[in-house]
Amino acid sequence: MMKYRQLLVISIIATFGVCMSSATPLRTEANKVVEWSYTSAKQYQNPFHELELTAHLSLPDGNQLKLPGFWAGGSTWKFRYASNLEGEHHFVTSCSDQDNRDLQNQSGTIVVTKYHGSNPLYKHGPLKISPDQRHFEHQDGTPFFWLADSWWHGMTKRFEWPDDFKALTADRKQKGFSVIQFAIGFPCDIAPFDERGQNEAGDPWDSGLNSINPAYFDLADQRIQHLLDQGLVPNVVGLWGYYMKFFGVETIKNHWDYLIARYGAYPVTWTLCGESTLAYYTDLADNWDFYKDQFRSQWSEVARHVQRNDPFDRLLTVHPGPGIHDGKPPVYDMDALDFIMLQSGHEGFRTIPKAKEFVSQYMKDYPNQPVMHGEVCFEGMHGGGSGQKVQRILFWSDILSGTSGFCYGVEGIWQFNTRDKPFGVSPGGNNWGNVPWNVAAQYPGSTQLGIGKSILEQFEWWKLEPNQDWVEESNSDDAFKTYIAGMGEDFRIAYLYKFVTRYRSVRITGLSPQSDYQATYFDPITGDRYDMGIIEADHDGKITAPPNPIMQDWVLVLQKSINQR
């Protein structure tokens, strides 16, 4: 049962704050959130725990929906709702305290009309899994390319609102990122209630874990709404995994219930927790195996709870942490997740073989769930390591192996260092680095991954099928080989880690014999394209890749000539 459920409000507020009387229908556009509130004359000692408020909706298609409300502080409860169904949505409220006339049996109507703007999150709707169960798409079937940046401490006062937050958002949007992932409360590398996890209103909960702090979430609302206004999907991480030790399952369920009621109507995705298999830092030496086993079970229980209680059915995953290196999954109940994230480490070129192994194994083990790296080789980590070439190799090898997207990260941003106030020491005693976030934001990897996304978006990337049998090459080891994907005999796209010379050949196979193909090299560093002309496949349906324009890694595209398709 939801412990905090609080809904609908007697003064009704549309998304942009327009107040209306309870007798006046609420109005919103498709997929945009409408908010309304009620104020209780009756007082409660602990309203967060003492009341549950629910709105029962009758939808235009005849279906029913139970919408949880949330305590907004003081004597106020709110509801947030969104739908792609145009027409009238009728609701009536029920309250656990049936004698509260301000909250019980309040009714109203929401009129949903067509959305007329250009924001893709409202125009096309929130995310779902595509029919091939390997990619993401919007509610209306429009393909969605997941390229995320990792802002673990992005809701804290370390990252100033509004100027700094809006500046980095604009930078990431311009570079082509489509998702921003962050912890909504209690982020990584700090002890519980460390001030580094606070925003200007303090912590998300009081220190006794008796009640949430609505003022914290009021400030988080501003940041989340700005991401949405820019067309970026918020991937909301509930909290870091090791807080399970301090909070317990029931409190974390309550925390998630509040997140669902407050943010579920928005076109977000959910990440159950960060690093589900990471024990608290002082437990890593002797007790890590115990906590890995316990957390896998406990977070499975929370995952099932989230799936049962989210009326909007937003996509759910978990950030696994380094504990999956023991060969076990991030949670024991993987069926409770909609898609799968991986974490392979932060050791630069040394991590690439492990990353390849993880992608291959998880895609084999979970054929009906999209798979991708949720964290791997943050750029600049460990004294400036994992530079832009590592980023390119990981991105292109993942995508051309069939992953559903890629999550980038950078040292300096996940914890939001500033020049005057670096993050400092973690509970484990280490300092990850002092590079300011605005310096780290300009590391070249972020630009080059955006370029990679833009190259792929010139084609029907969601139709690509990986097939390593389509490439033959000399002088290449398994981890740093050419990665390739395509569409039947008509199309190939390959990432060539090593340049092609007369001493090293790469042959693309599985093509239509004696057919003409347009060959194009794309520079994964600049995005420049080089027309290599028409090349005829031989009698065996093979084409030898032409020499690269310069000696570096390249993306080669072969497209069958239109008149031969």
Short mmCIF file of C-alpha atoms in Angstrom, two decimals, residues 70 98 136 170 193 200-201 218 242 264 272 312 328 360 381 395 409 421 434 441-442 453 495 515 524 536 540:
data_model
loop_
_atom_site.label_atom_id
_atom_site.label_comp_id
_atom_site.label_asym_id
_atom_site.label_seq_id
_atom_site.Cartn_x
_atom_site.Cartn_y
_atom_site.Cartn_z
CA PHE A 70 1.04 13.53 -3.16
CA GLN A 98 -13.31 9.29 4.71
CA PHE A 136 12.98 2.64 -27.69
CA ALA A 170 21.70 23.90 -23.66
CA PHE A 193 22.34 13.33 4.95
CA GLU A 200 18.66 24.79 -1.19
CA ALA A 201 15.70 23.34 0.76
CA ASP A 218 9.51 21.89 -5.28
CA TYR A 242 23.55 1.45 -0.65
CA GLY A 264 4.92 9.70 -13.11
CA LEU A 272 15.32 1.95 -9.56
CA PHE A 312 1.53 5.38 -16.18
CA LYS A 328 25.21 -12.44 -11.22
CA SER A 360 27.32 -9.88 -25.78
CA MET A 381 38.12 9.51 -14.83
CA PHE A 395 29.70 4.05 -28.48
CA GLY A 409 29.52 10.36 -18.32
CA LYS A 421 34.25 24.08 -4.25
CA ASN A 434 38.75 18.25 -9.01
CA ALA A 441 31.60 19.76 -20.20
CA GLN A 442 33.90 20.62 -23.09
CA LYS A 453 24.24 9.90 -33.12
CA TYR A 495 33.08 1.10 -37.42
CA SER A 515 25.75 -4.99 -57.60
CA PRO A 524 33.51 10.03 -36.26
CA GLU A 536 30.80 -3.11 -57.34
CA ASP A 540 30.72 -13.59 -53.82
#
